[in-house]
Coordinates of C-alpha atoms and ligand atoms in Angstrom, one line a residue:
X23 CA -6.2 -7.3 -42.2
X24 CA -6.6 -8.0 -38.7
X25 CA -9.1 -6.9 -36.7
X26 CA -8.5 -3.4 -34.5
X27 CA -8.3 -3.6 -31.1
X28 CA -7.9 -1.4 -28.1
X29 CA -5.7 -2.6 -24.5
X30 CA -7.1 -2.1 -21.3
X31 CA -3.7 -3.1 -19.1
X32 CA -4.8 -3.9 -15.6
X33 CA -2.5 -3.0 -12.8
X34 CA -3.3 -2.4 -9.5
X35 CA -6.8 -2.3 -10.1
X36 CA -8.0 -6.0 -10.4
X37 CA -11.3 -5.5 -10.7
X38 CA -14.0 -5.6 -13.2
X39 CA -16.5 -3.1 -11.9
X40 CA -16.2 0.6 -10.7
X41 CA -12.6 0.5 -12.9
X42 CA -12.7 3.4 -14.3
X43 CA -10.2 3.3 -16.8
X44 CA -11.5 -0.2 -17.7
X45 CA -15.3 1.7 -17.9
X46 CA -13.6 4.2 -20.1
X47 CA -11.8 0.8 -22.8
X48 CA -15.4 -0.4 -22.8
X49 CA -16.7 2.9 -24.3
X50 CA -13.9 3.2 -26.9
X51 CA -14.2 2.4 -30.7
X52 CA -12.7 -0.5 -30.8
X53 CA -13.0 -4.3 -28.6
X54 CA -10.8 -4.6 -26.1
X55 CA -8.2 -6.9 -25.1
X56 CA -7.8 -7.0 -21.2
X57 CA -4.3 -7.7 -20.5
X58 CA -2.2 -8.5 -17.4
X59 CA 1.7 -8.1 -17.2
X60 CA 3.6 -9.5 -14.6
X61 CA 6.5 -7.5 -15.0
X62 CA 10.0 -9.3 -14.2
X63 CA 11.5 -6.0 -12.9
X64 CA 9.1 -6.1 -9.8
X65 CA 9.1 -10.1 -9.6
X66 CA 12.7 -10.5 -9.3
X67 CA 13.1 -8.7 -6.2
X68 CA 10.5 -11.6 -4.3
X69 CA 10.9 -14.5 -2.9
X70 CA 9.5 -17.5 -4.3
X71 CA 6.5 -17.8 -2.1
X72 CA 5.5 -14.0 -2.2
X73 CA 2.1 -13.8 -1.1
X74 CA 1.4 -11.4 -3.1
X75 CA 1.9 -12.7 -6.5
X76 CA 0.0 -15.6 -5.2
X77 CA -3.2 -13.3 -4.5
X78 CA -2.5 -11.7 -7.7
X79 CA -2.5 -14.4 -9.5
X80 CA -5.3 -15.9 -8.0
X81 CA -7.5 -13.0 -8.8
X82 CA -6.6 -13.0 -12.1
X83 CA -7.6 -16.5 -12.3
X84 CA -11.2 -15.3 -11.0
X85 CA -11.4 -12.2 -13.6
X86 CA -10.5 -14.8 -16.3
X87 CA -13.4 -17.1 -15.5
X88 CA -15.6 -14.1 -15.1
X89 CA -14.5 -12.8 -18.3
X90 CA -14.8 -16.6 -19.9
X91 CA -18.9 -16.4 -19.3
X92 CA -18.5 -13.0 -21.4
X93 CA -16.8 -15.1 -24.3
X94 CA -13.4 -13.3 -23.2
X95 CA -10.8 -13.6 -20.9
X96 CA -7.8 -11.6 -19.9
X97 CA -4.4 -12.2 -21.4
X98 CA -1.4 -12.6 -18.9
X99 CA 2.1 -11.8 -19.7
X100 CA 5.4 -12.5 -18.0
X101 CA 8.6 -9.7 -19.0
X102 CA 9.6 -6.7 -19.1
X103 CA 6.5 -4.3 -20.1
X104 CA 8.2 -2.6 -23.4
X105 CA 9.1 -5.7 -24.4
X106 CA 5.5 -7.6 -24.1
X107 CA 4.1 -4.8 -25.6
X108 CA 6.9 -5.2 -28.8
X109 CA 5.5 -8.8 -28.8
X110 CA 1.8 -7.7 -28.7
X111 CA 2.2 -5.3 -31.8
X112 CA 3.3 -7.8 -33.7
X113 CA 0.1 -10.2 -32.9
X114 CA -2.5 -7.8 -33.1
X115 CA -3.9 -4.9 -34.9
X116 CA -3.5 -2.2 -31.5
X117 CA -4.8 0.8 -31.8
X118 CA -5.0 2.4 -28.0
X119 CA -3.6 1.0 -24.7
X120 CA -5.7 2.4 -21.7
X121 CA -5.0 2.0 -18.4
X122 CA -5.2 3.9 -14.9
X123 CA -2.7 6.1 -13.5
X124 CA -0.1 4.6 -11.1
X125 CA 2.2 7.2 -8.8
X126 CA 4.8 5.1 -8.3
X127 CA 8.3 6.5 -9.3
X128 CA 9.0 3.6 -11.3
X129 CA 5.8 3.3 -12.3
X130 CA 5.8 6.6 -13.8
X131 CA 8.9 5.6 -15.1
X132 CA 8.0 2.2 -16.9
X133 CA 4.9 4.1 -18.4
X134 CA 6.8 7.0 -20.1
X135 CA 9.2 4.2 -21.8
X136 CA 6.1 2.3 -22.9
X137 CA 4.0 5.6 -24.2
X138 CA 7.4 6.2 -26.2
X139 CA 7.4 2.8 -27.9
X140 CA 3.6 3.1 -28.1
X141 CA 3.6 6.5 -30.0
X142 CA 6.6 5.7 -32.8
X143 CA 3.9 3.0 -34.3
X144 CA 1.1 5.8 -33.3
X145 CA -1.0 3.4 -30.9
X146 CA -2.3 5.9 -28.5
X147 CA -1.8 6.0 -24.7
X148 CA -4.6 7.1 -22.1
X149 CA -5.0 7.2 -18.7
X150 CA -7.0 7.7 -16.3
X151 CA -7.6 8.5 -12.1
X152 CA -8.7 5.4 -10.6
X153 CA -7.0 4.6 -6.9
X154 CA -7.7 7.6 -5.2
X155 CA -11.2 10.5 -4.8
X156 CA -8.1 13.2 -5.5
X157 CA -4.7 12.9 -6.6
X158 CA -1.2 14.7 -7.6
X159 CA -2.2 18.1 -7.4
X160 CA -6.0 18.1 -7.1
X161 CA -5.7 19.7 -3.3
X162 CA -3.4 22.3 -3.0
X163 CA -3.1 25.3 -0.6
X164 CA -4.5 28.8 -2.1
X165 CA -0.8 29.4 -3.4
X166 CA -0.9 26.5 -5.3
X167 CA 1.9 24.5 -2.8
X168 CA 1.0 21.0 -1.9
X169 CA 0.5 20.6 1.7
X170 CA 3.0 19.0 3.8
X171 CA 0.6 18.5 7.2
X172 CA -2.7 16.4 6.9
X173 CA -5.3 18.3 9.0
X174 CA -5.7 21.2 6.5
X175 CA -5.1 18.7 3.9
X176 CA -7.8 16.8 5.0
X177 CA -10.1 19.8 5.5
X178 CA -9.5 20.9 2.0
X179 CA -10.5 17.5 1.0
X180 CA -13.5 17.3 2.7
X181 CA -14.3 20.9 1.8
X182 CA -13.6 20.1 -2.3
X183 CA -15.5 16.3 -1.8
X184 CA -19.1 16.2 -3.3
X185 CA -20.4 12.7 -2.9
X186 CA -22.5 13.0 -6.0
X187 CA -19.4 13.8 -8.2
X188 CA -16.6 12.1 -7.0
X189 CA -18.2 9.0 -5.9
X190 CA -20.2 7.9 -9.1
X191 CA -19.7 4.1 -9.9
X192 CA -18.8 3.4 -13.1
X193 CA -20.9 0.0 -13.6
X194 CA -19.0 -2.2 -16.5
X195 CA -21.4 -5.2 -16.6
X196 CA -23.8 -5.0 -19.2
X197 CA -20.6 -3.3 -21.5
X198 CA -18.5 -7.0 -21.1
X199 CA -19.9 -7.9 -25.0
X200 CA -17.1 -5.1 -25.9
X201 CA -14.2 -7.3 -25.1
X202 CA -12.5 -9.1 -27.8
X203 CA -14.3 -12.4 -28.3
X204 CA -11.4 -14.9 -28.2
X205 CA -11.5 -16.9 -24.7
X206 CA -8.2 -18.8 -25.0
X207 CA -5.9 -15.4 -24.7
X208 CA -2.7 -16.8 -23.2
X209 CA -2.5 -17.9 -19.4
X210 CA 0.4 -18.3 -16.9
X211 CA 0.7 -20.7 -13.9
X212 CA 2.7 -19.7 -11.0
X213 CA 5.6 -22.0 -11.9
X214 CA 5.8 -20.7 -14.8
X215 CA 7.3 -17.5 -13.6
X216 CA 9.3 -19.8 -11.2
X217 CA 7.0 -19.0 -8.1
X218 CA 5.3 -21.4 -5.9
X219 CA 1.8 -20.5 -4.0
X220 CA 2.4 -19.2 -0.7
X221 CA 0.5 -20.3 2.2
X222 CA -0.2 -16.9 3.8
X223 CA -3.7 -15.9 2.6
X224 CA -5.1 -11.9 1.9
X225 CA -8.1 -11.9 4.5
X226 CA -11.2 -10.7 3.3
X227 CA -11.5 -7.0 4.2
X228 CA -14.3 -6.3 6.9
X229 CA -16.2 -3.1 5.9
X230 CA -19.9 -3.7 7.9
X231 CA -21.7 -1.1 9.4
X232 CA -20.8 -2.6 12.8
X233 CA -17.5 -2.7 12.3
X234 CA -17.5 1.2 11.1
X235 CA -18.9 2.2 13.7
X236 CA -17.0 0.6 16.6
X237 CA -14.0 1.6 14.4
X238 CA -12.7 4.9 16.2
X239 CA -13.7 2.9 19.7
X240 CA -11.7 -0.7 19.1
X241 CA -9.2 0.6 16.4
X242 CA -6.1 1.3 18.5
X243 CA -6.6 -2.4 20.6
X244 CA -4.8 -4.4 18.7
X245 CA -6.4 -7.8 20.7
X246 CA -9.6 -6.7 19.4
X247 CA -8.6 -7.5 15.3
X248 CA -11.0 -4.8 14.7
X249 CA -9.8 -2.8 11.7
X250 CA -10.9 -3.3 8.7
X251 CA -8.1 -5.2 6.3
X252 CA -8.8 -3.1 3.4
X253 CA -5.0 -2.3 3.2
X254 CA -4.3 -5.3 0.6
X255 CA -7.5 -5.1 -1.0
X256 CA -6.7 -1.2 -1.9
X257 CA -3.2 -1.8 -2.7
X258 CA -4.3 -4.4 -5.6
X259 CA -7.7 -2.9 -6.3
X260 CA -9.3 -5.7 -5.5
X261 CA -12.2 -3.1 -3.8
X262 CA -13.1 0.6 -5.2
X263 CA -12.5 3.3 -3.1
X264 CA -15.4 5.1 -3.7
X265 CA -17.5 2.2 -3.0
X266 CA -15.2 1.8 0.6
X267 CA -16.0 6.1 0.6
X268 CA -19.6 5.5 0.2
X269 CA -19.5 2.8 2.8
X270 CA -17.7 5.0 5.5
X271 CA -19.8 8.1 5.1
X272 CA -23.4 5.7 5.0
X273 CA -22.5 5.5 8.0
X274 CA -21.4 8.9 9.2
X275 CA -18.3 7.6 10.5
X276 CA -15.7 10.5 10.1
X277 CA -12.5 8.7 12.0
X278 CA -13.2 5.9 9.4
X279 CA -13.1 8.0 6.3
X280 CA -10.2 10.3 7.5
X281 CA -8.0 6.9 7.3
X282 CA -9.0 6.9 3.9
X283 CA -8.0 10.3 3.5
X284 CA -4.3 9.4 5.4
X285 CA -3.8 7.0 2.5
X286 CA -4.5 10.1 -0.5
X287 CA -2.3 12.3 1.8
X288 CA 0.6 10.4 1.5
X289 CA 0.3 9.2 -2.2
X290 CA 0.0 12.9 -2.9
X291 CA 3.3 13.8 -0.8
X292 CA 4.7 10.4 -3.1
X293 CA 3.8 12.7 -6.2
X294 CA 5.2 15.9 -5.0
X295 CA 7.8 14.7 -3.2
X296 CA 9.3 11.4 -4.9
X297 CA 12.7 12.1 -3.3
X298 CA 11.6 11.3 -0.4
X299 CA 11.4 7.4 -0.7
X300 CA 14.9 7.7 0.4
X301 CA 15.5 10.9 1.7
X302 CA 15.2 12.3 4.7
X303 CA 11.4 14.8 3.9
X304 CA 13.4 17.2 6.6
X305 CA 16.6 16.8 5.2
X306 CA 18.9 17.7 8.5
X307 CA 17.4 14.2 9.7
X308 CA 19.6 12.9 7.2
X309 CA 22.2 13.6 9.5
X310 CA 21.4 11.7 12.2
X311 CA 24.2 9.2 13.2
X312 CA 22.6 5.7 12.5
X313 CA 24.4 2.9 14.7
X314 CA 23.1 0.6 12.2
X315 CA 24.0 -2.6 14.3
X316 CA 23.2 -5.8 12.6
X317 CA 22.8 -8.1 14.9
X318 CA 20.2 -5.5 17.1
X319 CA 18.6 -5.5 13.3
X320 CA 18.1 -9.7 13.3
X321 CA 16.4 -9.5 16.9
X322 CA 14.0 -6.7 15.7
X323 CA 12.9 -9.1 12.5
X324 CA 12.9 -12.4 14.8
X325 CA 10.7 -10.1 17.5
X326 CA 13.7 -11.3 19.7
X327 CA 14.2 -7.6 21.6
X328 CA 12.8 -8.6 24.8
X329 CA 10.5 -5.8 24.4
X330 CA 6.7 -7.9 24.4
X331 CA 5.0 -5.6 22.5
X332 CA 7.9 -5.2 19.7
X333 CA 8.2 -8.9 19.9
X334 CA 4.9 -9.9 19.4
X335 CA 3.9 -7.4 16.2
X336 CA 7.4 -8.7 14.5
X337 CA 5.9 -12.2 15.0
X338 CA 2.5 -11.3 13.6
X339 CA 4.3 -9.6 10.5
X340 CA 6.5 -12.5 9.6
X341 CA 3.6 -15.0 10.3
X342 CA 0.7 -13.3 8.7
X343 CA 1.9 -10.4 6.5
X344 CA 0.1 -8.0 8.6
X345 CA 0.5 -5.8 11.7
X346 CA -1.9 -4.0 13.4
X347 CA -1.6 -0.6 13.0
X348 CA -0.8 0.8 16.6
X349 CA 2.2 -2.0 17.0
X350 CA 3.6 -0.8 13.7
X351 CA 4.0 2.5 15.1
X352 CA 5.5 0.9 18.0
X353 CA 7.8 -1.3 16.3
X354 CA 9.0 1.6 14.4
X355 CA 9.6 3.8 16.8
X356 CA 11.8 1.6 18.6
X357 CA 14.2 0.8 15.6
X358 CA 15.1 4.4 15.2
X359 CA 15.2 5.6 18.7
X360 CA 15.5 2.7 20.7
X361 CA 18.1 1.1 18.5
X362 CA 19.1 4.4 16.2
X363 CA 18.7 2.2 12.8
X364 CA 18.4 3.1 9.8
X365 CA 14.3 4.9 9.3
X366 CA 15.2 2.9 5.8
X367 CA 16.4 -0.4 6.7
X368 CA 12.7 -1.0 8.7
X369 CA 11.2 0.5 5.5
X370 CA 12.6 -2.2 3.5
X371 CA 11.5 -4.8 5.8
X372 CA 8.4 -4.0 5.7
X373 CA 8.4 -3.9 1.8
X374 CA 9.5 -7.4 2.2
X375 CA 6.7 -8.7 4.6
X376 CA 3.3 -6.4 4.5
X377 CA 0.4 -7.8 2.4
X378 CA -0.5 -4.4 2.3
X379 CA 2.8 -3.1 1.4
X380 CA 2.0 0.0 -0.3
X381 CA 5.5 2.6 -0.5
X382 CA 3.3 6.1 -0.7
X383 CA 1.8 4.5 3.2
X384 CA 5.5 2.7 3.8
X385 CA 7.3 5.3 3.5
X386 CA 5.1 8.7 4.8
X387 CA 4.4 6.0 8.3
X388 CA 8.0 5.2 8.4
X389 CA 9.1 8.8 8.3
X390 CA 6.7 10.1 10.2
X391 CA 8.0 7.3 13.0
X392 CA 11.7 8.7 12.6
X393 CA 10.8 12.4 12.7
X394 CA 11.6 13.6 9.3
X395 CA 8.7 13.1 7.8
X396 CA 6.1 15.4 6.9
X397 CA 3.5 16.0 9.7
X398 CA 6.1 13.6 11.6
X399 CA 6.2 13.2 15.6
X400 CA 8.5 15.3 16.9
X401 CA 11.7 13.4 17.5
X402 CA 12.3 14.1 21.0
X403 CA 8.8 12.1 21.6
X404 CA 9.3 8.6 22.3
X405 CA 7.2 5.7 22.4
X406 CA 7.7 3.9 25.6
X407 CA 7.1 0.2 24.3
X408 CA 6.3 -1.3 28.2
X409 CA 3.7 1.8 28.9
X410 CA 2.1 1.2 25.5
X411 CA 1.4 -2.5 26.6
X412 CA -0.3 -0.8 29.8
X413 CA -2.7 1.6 27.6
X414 CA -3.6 -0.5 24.6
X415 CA -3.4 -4.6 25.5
X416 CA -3.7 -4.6 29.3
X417 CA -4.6 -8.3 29.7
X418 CA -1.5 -9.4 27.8
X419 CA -3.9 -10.8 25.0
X420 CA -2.3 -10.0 21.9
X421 CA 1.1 -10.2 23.0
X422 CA 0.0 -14.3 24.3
X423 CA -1.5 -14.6 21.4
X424 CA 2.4 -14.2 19.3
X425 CA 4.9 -14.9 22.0
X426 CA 4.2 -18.4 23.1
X427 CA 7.1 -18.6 25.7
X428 CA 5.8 -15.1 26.9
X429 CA 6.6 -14.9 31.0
X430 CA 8.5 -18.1 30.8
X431 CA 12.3 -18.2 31.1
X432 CA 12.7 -19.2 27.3
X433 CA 11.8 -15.3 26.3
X434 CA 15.1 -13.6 25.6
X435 CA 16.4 -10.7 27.5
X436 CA 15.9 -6.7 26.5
X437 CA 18.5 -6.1 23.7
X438 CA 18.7 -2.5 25.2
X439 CA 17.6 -0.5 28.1
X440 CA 14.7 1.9 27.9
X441 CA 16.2 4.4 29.7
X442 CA 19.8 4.2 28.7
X443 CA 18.6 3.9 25.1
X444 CA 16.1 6.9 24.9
X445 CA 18.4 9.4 26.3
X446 CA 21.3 8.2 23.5
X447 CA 18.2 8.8 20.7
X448 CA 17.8 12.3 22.6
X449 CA 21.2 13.3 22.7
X450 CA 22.0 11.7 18.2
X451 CA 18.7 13.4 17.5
X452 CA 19.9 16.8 19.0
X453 CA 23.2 16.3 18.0
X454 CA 21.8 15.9 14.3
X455 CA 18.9 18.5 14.0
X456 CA 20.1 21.7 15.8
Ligands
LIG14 P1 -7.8 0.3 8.8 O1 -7.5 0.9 10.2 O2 -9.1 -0.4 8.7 O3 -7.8 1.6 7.8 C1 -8.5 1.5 6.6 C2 -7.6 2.0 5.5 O4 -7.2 3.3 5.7 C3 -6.3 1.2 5.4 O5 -6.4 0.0 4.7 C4 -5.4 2.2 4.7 O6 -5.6 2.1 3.3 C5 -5.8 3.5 5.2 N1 -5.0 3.9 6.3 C6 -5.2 3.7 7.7 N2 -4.2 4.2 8.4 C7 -3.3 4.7 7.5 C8 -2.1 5.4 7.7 N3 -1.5 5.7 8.9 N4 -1.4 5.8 6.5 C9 -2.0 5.6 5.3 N5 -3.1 5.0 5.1 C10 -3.8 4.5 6.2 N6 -0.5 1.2 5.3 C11 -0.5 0.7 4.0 O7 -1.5 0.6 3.4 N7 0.7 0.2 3.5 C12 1.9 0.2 4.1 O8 2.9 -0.2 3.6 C13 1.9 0.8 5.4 N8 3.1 0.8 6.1 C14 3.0 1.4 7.4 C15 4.3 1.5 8.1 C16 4.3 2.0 9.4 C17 5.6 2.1 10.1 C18 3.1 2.4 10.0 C19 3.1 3.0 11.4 C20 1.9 2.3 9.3 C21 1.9 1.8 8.0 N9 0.7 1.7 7.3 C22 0.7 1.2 6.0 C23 -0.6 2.4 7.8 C24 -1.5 1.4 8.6 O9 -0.8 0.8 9.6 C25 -2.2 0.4 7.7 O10 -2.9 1.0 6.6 C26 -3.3 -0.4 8.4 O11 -2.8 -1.0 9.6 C27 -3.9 -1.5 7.5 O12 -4.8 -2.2 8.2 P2 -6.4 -2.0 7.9 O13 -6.6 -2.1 6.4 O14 -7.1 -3.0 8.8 O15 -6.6 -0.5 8.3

């Protein structure tokens, strides 16, 4: 008779401590088997080089070793997730699978299909709240209805938040001797799954008290680099977010903490809400009359407009996987006003490109950029992208620092005039709305 065993299946959480589903596995009955699927359904939409399966599977690499000292290791998997776990049940005696909770839609939808399989052969299925301090429908309004604008969201939050309660870290160390003790569990290489490694790297994140509390000063500059590139790190759970929690609040820095909070709000509005990943949130701004022009579209992705400030955070995105926040909001705006494309089409871009990709944040930010969003900017308020360059990088810095033939006669012409082309947003948005 083979031994029992329980599954912890890490997601995106890939991390050993302050996991609290994996915290939970280590407290169970039975060893556990720490397993990794890299689930063919998500990797055949990526190129070859995605970044992110190369930072995956580079932490993975690191949890392995980690785990090796413990006389474990974590088993990786490449399919479909029903069908690794068919294979799995015929290898091994399982008795639970445990994991955290993920709000994707098809998330939800892969783990209902797996529970199913899971519970014919009566292997349980737990799991448990892990990405977020509240989640689904943990802050509501009195009435019960989820709330579709973030201040009072946010100042329910705050109001519900105890530190003591909701930021305990669950410390996993000193439980590692209740992993199965078999260190050669099966591995994958990259090419393996037919990818190569990419040479973009994830940056380390910047969370020091310095850089906290200059946050809400430097934060909208986006010369100054001086966010704190948690986005990726959150996204894969490479960090906790209680420990990022306890780190913004140490140092009293509200403006810090509330981005945190942004990040709950929309994964919340995700849960209620899962329509809207391609719906209009108000749905008469599904009505607005896209030109949709393709070859406006290629400029935008090249950061060949003519507009520096567009230009430059396009150029950042496809060389580095990341844009500073304030340009995103800039680039945005300008594909569905200046241009009138597609809210969807930029959402799917950025899927493509961000490190940080995460859809809950993709989508809510890409809405709220079109004006159908929830909490969105009303439409009729448009970014000017030349007056933006005058407020927030003055000296030209980060726009030189992405356009190399900036100010010479090599950088293209404006695909569309500001003026001309925020009066025909006016008049399509109007046309569409009232
Ligand atoms: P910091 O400024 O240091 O903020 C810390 C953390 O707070 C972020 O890592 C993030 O988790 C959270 N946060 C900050 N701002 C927001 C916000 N507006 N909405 C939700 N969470 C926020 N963020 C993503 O994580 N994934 C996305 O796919 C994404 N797409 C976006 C698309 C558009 C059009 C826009 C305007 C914004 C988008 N954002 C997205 C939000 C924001 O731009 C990034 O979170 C931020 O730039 C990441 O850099 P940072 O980690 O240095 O952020």
């Amino acid at each position: 008779m083979k031994k029992a065993v329980n599954i912890f299946w890490f997601r995106r959480d890939l991390r050993l401590d302050d996991n609290i589903g994996f915290y939970k596995a280590l407290h169970g009955k039975h060893p556990v088997l720490p397993i990794f699927i890299f689930d063919t359904e998500i990797l055949n939409e990526l190129p070859q080089d995605d970044a992110r399966v190369t930072f995956i599977h580079e932490t993975l690499q690191k949890m392995r070793d980690k785990l090796q000292e413990h006389g474990s290791s974590i088993a990786l998997y490449h399919g479909k997730p029903k069908a690794v776990f068919k294979e799995i049940v015929s290898k091994f005696n399982l008795q639970n699978v445990i994991t955290n909770h993920d709000y994707e839609p098809y998330a939800k939808k892969r783990d209902a299909e797996v529970k199913e399989f899971l519970s014919e052969k009566d292997i349980g299925f737990y799991t448990f709240k892990d990405q977020v301090v509240f989640e689904k429908d943990e802050i509501v309004k009195n009435d019960g209805d989820p709330y579709v604008v973030y201040t009072p969201y946010m100042n329910k939050w705050k109001e519900q938040f105890n530190a003591d309660e909701h930021l305990k870290i669950h410390y996993t160390n000193e439980h590692l001797k209740n992993l199965v003790q078999h260190s050669r569990l099966p591995n994958l290489k990259l090419s393996d799954m037919g990818f190569e490694k990419s040479s973009i790297k994830i940056p380390e994140y910047d969370v020091t008290p310095t850089t906290i509390q200059e946050y809400e000063k430097k934060r909208n500059f986006p010369a100054e680099n001086a966010t704190s590139h948690l986005g990726p790190h959150l996204r894969f759970g490479t960090v906790s977010v209680r420990k990022m929690m306890k780190k913004a609040i140490a140092q009293k820095n509200e403006t810090f903490w509330e981005e945190l909070i942004w990040r709950e709000f929309f994964m919340q509005i995700l849960w209620h809400f899962p329509e809207t990943v391609d719906t209009a949130f108000r749905k008469k701004y599904d009505r607005v009359e896209w030109r949709n022009n393709k070859k406006e579209f290629e400029c935008w992705k090249q950061g060949k407009t003519g507009y520096p400030m567009v230009d430059a955070g396009m150029r950042q995105l496809n060389k580095t996987g990341y844009m500073h926040n304030r340009v995103r909001m800039v680039v945005a705006s300008f594909l569905c006003k200046h241009l009138l494309i597609d809210w969807r089409w930029g959402e799917a871009y950025f899927a493509e490109k961000l490190l940080d990709y995460e859809l809950s944040s993709n989508v809510g930010n890409w809405q709220w950029a079109a004006g159908s969003g929830v909490d969105a900017a009303p439409y009729f308020r448009i970014f000017n992208p030349t007056t933006q360059i005058e407020k927030f990088d003055k000296d030209r810095q980060y726009i030189k620092n992405w356009i190399e033939e900036f100010e010479t006669d090599q950088y293209p012409e404006k695909i569309v005039d500001h003026k001309e082309a925020r009066e025909r947003a006016l008049s399509t948005y109007k046309k569409a709305v009232s």
